[in-house]
Amino acid sequence: MNRRGLIEAGRHVAAMAVAGVLILAAPIDAQAARSGAKAEVVRGVEERAKLAQMINDQLFSYSELGFQEHETARHLTALLEKEGFSIARNVAGLPTAWTASWTNGAGGPVIAIGSDVDGIPKASQMPGIPWRQPIVEGAPGHGEGHNSGQAVNIVAALAVKEWMVRTKMPGTLLIWPGIAEELLGGKAYFVREGVFKDVDVVLFSHVASTLATAWGQPNGTGLVSVEYLFKGESAHAAHAPWRGRSALDGVMAMANGWEMWREHLRTEQRSHYVISDGGDQPNVVPPEAKIWFYLREQSFDAIAKMLERADKVADGAANMTDTTVSRRVLGAAAIQHFNRPLAQAAYANMVAVGMPKWDNDDQAFARTVQANIDAPVKAGLATKLAPLGPPPEEPKSAGSDDIGDVSWQAPTITIRYPASIPGVPAHNWAAAIAMATPIAHKGVVTGAKVMAMTMIDVLTRPKLLVDAKTYFRDVQTKDQHYVPILTQDDAPAIWMNGETMMRYKPELAKRYYDPERYETYLEQLGVTWPTLGTGPAKSQ
């Protein structure tokens, strides 16, 4: 029997294994058994709070950019291998990608648990310092908080694994990382590789400032990241410029051509670009130049049309400047659609767990940060959950996340957990301030409790699985199926960020967290909690 057959054959076992023969018990007994299981895994998470803090702080100290998450991969795979997980490395042609799987018994649901791991350029920041103070000047840092999600997932998975062994509950746990999410560079390749082929549900975690989840299509966009390479002919820019053909002219003509198109694009679209290579020096007519676009829209068809239009503008620019042009896709993200039954189950667990118990120090620090950066929110840390409402009737344009690609492979939700300070700007050094402090440590444990409880729901509620798959089949994919942006010829841009990490890694490595010597990364860095104030006085 193949893997899928084993999974299907074992489903009735999954419904019977909690507290003996759950499926034969009366509903009230099933509910009581499930409540007992959830209480057990919550205790398991609490017992691993120190491990959660260590994972969180360790990954924060690595400060690795997308496609270069080598230390992160080594640390997490070694930890999971020691815990009995089978590790696959170099997944989907990504050197820093891996999966960790563990199976108990025969059959049962396959639960994929994911979270991103990459950092942000130039976002190095001392944690626990409420003003701008890089750990290493100019270096990357966790200005999105991606150091925390795998702490949530791993601690939750270990607590559930322990319960599954004790109760002989069959099922498979599959832990995986979002590689180069900031470049939208990893998950579509996981999908193309078939990582989620036999998965029943995907539970994804992401840092936030409160507990939250959602269903349906949220605000946001899908995206294609594409770079256009123009080629011309070099020449002396003063002596005989007429002998050259400027690739930079081609790039600038494309940029100007795209600006002309903006008037005729839907207001919901977002598009932006950088000149990633403008030539070598002013006195040499540039023989090569590159322009890198993010093209964002809210449907598969609209994304494809934007890419087609950009290709036409590129061809026109090349014709105008007597250059040639080629393109390469650097990343992609599908529109997102999240599963309603799973979101409702997760939200019930959020209500049961509640927000972390912030103390006076936590709140004082958060309010100090908010005041120092002039955040739109000044009230400190959130104390209430975000409501679970219906999806917006007309989703607004916003950011992109390649969890969208995964959401079209199996019923998927994102569990957002409160490890960051409300009002800090995303993709910014300020978003790193709290990410290795008691605020993050408490938020990670809270998120892990919700994650573990939701995994228990998947394992012990056969109807939840049925409902989730019914929604996926009859609502989400009834009229729209996944349209991959990647072709078989596209390859992951694994060279990206390589030079940057090579430049900064020696200094960062001197400051990697050493949990054998220090309780926390704050202690290692000599940061007092809470540090308040506005920072050193600046000379006039």
PDB file of N, CA and C in Angstrom, residues 272-312:
ATOM      1  N   HIS A 272       7.003  48.016  -8.088  1.00  0.00           N
ATOM      2  CA  HIS A 272       8.150  48.818  -7.695  1.00  0.00           C
ATOM      3  C   HIS A 272       9.410  48.142  -8.198  1.00  0.00           C
ATOM      4  N   TYR A 273      10.482  48.912  -8.299  1.00  0.00           N
ATOM      5  CA  TYR A 273      11.688  48.376  -8.909  1.00  0.00           C
ATOM      6  C   TYR A 273      12.923  49.071  -8.355  1.00  0.00           C
ATOM      7  N   VAL A 274      14.061  48.406  -8.528  1.00  0.00           N
ATOM      8  CA  VAL A 274      15.361  49.001  -8.261  1.00  0.00           C
ATOM      9  C   VAL A 274      16.263  48.680  -9.448  1.00  0.00           C
ATOM     10  N   ILE A 275      17.231  49.548  -9.706  1.00  0.00           N
ATOM     11  CA  ILE A 275      18.253  49.246 -10.705  1.00  0.00           C
ATOM     12  C   ILE A 275      19.333  48.454  -9.980  1.00  0.00           C
ATOM     13  N   SER A 276      19.334  47.158 -10.193  1.00  0.00           N
ATOM     14  CA  SER A 276      20.229  46.276  -9.450  1.00  0.00           C
ATOM     15  C   SER A 276      21.648  46.279 -10.006  1.00  0.00           C
ATOM     16  N   ASP A 277      21.831  46.760 -11.212  1.00  0.00           N
ATOM     17  CA  ASP A 277      23.159  46.932 -11.794  1.00  0.00           C
ATOM     18  C   ASP A 277      23.058  48.057 -12.815  1.00  0.00           C
ATOM     19  N   GLY A 278      23.746  49.166 -12.543  1.00  0.00           N
ATOM     20  CA  GLY A 278      23.681  50.313 -13.448  1.00  0.00           C
ATOM     21  C   GLY A 278      24.940  50.549 -14.241  1.00  0.00           C
ATOM     22  N   GLY A 279      25.871  49.618 -14.196  1.00  0.00           N
ATOM     23  CA  GLY A 279      27.131  49.796 -14.892  1.00  0.00           C
ATOM     24  C   GLY A 279      28.296  49.814 -13.926  1.00  0.00           C
ATOM     25  N   ASP A 280      29.500  50.025 -14.456  1.00  0.00           N
ATOM     26  CA  ASP A 280      30.702  49.932 -13.638  1.00  0.00           C
ATOM     27  C   ASP A 280      31.239  51.295 -13.215  1.00  0.00           C
ATOM     28  N   GLN A 281      31.400  52.215 -14.165  1.00  0.00           N
ATOM     29  CA  GLN A 281      31.897  53.545 -13.840  1.00  0.00           C
ATOM     30  C   GLN A 281      31.463  54.507 -14.943  1.00  0.00           C
ATOM     31  N   PRO A 282      31.368  55.812 -14.611  1.00  0.00           N
ATOM     32  CA  PRO A 282      30.734  56.756 -15.548  1.00  0.00           C
ATOM     33  C   PRO A 282      31.419  56.887 -16.904  1.00  0.00           C
ATOM     34  N   ASN A 283      32.737  56.658 -16.966  1.00  0.00           N
ATOM     35  CA  ASN A 283      33.411  56.886 -18.244  1.00  0.00           C
ATOM     36  C   ASN A 283      33.396  55.662 -19.159  1.00  0.00           C
ATOM     37  N   VAL A 284      32.654  54.645 -18.776  1.00  0.00           N
ATOM     38  CA  VAL A 284      32.486  53.447 -19.611  1.00  0.00           C
ATOM     39  C   VAL A 284      31.004  53.279 -19.923  1.00  0.00           C
ATOM     40  N   VAL A 285      30.653  53.298 -21.194  1.00  0.00           N
ATOM     41  CA  VAL A 285      29.266  53.024 -21.578  1.00  0.00           C
ATOM     42  C   VAL A 285      28.905  51.635 -21.067  1.00  0.00           C
ATOM     43  N   PRO A 286      27.883  51.514 -20.230  1.00  0.00           N
ATOM     44  CA  PRO A 286      27.588  50.225 -19.597  1.00  0.00           C
ATOM     45  C   PRO A 286      27.177  49.148 -20.607  1.00  0.00           C
ATOM     46  N   PRO A 287      27.943  48.064 -20.702  1.00  0.00           N
ATOM     47  CA  PRO A 287      27.563  46.977 -21.610  1.00  0.00           C
ATOM     48  C   PRO A 287      26.485  46.074 -21.027  1.00  0.00           C
ATOM     49  N   GLU A 288      26.311  46.121 -19.696  1.00  0.00           N
ATOM     50  CA  GLU A 288      25.272  45.339 -19.024  1.00  0.00           C
ATOM     51  C   GLU A 288      24.620  46.190 -17.950  1.00  0.00           C
ATOM     52  N   ALA A 289      23.340  46.015 -17.773  1.00  0.00           N
ATOM     53  CA  ALA A 289      22.609  46.676 -16.692  1.00  0.00           C
ATOM     54  C   ALA A 289      21.358  45.856 -16.393  1.00  0.00           C
ATOM     55  N   LYS A 290      20.874  45.964 -15.152  1.00  0.00           N
ATOM     56  CA  LYS A 290      19.737  45.154 -14.727  1.00  0.00           C
ATOM     57  C   LYS A 290      18.727  46.014 -13.973  1.00  0.00           C
ATOM     58  N   ILE A 291      17.470  45.680 -14.141  1.00  0.00           N
ATOM     59  CA  ILE A 291      16.394  46.314 -13.380  1.00  0.00           C
ATOM     60  C   ILE A 291      15.510  45.206 -12.814  1.00  0.00           C
ATOM     61  N   TRP A 292      15.190  45.338 -11.525  1.00  0.00           N
ATOM     62  CA  TRP A 292      14.517  44.274 -10.777  1.00  0.00           C
ATOM     63  C   TRP A 292      13.147  44.790 -10.326  1.00  0.00           C
ATOM     64  N   PHE A 293      12.107  44.079 -10.735  1.00  0.00           N
ATOM     65  CA  PHE A 293      10.723  44.462 -10.451  1.00  0.00           C
ATOM     66  C   PHE A 293      10.064  43.500  -9.470  1.00  0.00           C
ATOM     67  N   TYR A 294       9.218  44.047  -8.606  1.00  0.00           N
ATOM     68  CA  TYR A 294       8.174  43.288  -7.916  1.00  0.00           C
ATOM     69  C   TYR A 294       6.850  43.732  -8.550  1.00  0.00           C
ATOM     70  N   LEU A 295       6.127  42.797  -9.121  1.00  0.00           N
ATOM     71  CA  LEU A 295       4.825  43.064  -9.740  1.00  0.00           C
ATOM     72  C   LEU A 295       3.763  42.359  -8.909  1.00  0.00           C
ATOM     73  N   ARG A 296       2.862  43.133  -8.298  1.00  0.00           N
ATOM     74  CA  ARG A 296       1.894  42.578  -7.355  1.00  0.00           C
ATOM     75  C   ARG A 296       0.470  42.806  -7.861  1.00  0.00           C
ATOM     76  N   GLU A 297      -0.344  41.769  -7.762  1.00  0.00           N
ATOM     77  CA  GLU A 297      -1.767  41.869  -8.090  1.00  0.00           C
ATOM     78  C   GLU A 297      -2.562  40.883  -7.249  1.00  0.00           C
ATOM     79  N   GLN A 298      -3.882  40.847  -7.459  1.00  0.00           N
ATOM     80  CA  GLN A 298      -4.761  40.133  -6.544  1.00  0.00           C
ATOM     81  C   GLN A 298      -5.443  38.919  -7.155  1.00  0.00           C
ATOM     82  N   SER A 299      -4.985  38.484  -8.315  1.00  0.00           N
ATOM     83  CA  SER A 299      -5.486  37.243  -8.895  1.00  0.00           C
ATOM     84  C   SER A 299      -4.380  36.644  -9.751  1.00  0.00           C
ATOM     85  N   PHE A 300      -4.479  35.352  -9.988  1.00  0.00           N
ATOM     86  CA  PHE A 300      -3.484  34.688 -10.823  1.00  0.00           C
ATOM     87  C   PHE A 300      -3.450  35.320 -12.215  1.00  0.00           C
ATOM     88  N   ASP A 301      -4.625  35.580 -12.778  1.00  0.00           N
ATOM     89  CA  ASP A 301      -4.708  36.132 -14.118  1.00  0.00           C
ATOM     90  C   ASP A 301      -4.099  37.527 -14.188  1.00  0.00           C
ATOM     91  N   ALA A 302      -4.370  38.345 -13.192  1.00  0.00           N
ATOM     92  CA  ALA A 302      -3.856  39.716 -13.194  1.00  0.00           C
ATOM     93  C   ALA A 302      -2.335  39.737 -13.056  1.00  0.00           C
ATOM     94  N   ILE A 303      -1.778  38.836 -12.258  1.00  0.00           N
ATOM     95  CA  ILE A 303      -0.311  38.755 -12.129  1.00  0.00           C
ATOM     96  C   ILE A 303       0.299  38.392 -13.471  1.00  0.00           C
ATOM     97  N   ALA A 304      -0.278  37.399 -14.155  1.00  0.00           N
ATOM     98  CA  ALA A 304       0.241  36.981 -15.455  1.00  0.00           C
ATOM     99  C   ALA A 304       0.187  38.125 -16.465  1.00  0.00           C
ATOM    100  N   LYS A 305      -0.885  38.915 -16.434  1.00  0.00           N
ATOM    101  CA  LYS A 305      -1.015  40.031 -17.366  1.00  0.00           C
ATOM    102  C   LYS A 305       0.016  41.117 -17.078  1.00  0.00           C
ATOM    103  N   MET A 306       0.289  41.367 -15.798  1.00  0.00           N
ATOM    104  CA  MET A 306       1.307  42.358 -15.464  1.00  0.00           C
ATOM    105  C   MET A 306       2.678  41.924 -15.976  1.00  0.00           C
ATOM    106  N   LEU A 307       2.985  40.633 -15.804  1.00  0.00           N
ATOM    107  CA  LEU A 307       4.274  40.124 -16.277  1.00  0.00           C
ATOM    108  C   LEU A 307       4.374  40.227 -17.795  1.00  0.00           C
ATOM    109  N   GLU A 308       3.292  39.903 -18.478  1.00  0.00           N
ATOM    110  CA  GLU A 308       3.281  40.006 -19.938  1.00  0.00           C
ATOM    111  C   GLU A 308       3.494  41.460 -20.373  1.00  0.00           C
ATOM    112  N   ARG A 309       2.865  42.380 -19.669  1.00  0.00           N
ATOM    113  CA  ARG A 309       2.998  43.797 -20.002  1.00  0.00           C
ATOM    114  C   ARG A 309       4.435  44.275 -19.739  1.00  0.00           C
ATOM    115  N   ALA A 310       5.030  43.827 -18.640  1.00  0.00           N
ATOM    116  CA  ALA A 310       6.413  44.206 -18.345  1.00  0.00           C
ATOM    117  C   ALA A 310       7.359  43.671 -19.413  1.00  0.00           C
ATOM    118  N   ASP A 311       7.108  42.457 -19.894  1.00  0.00           N
ATOM    119  CA  ASP A 311       7.925  41.908 -20.980  1.00  0.00           C
ATOM    120  C   ASP A 311       7.857  42.801 -22.227  1.00  0.00           C
ATOM    121  N   LYS A 312       6.659  43.286 -22.554  1.00  0.00           N
ATOM    122  CA  LYS A 312       6.497  44.139 -23.733  1.00  0.00           C
ATOM    123  C   LYS A 312       7.238  45.459 -23.557  1.00  0.00           C
TER     124      LYS A 312
END
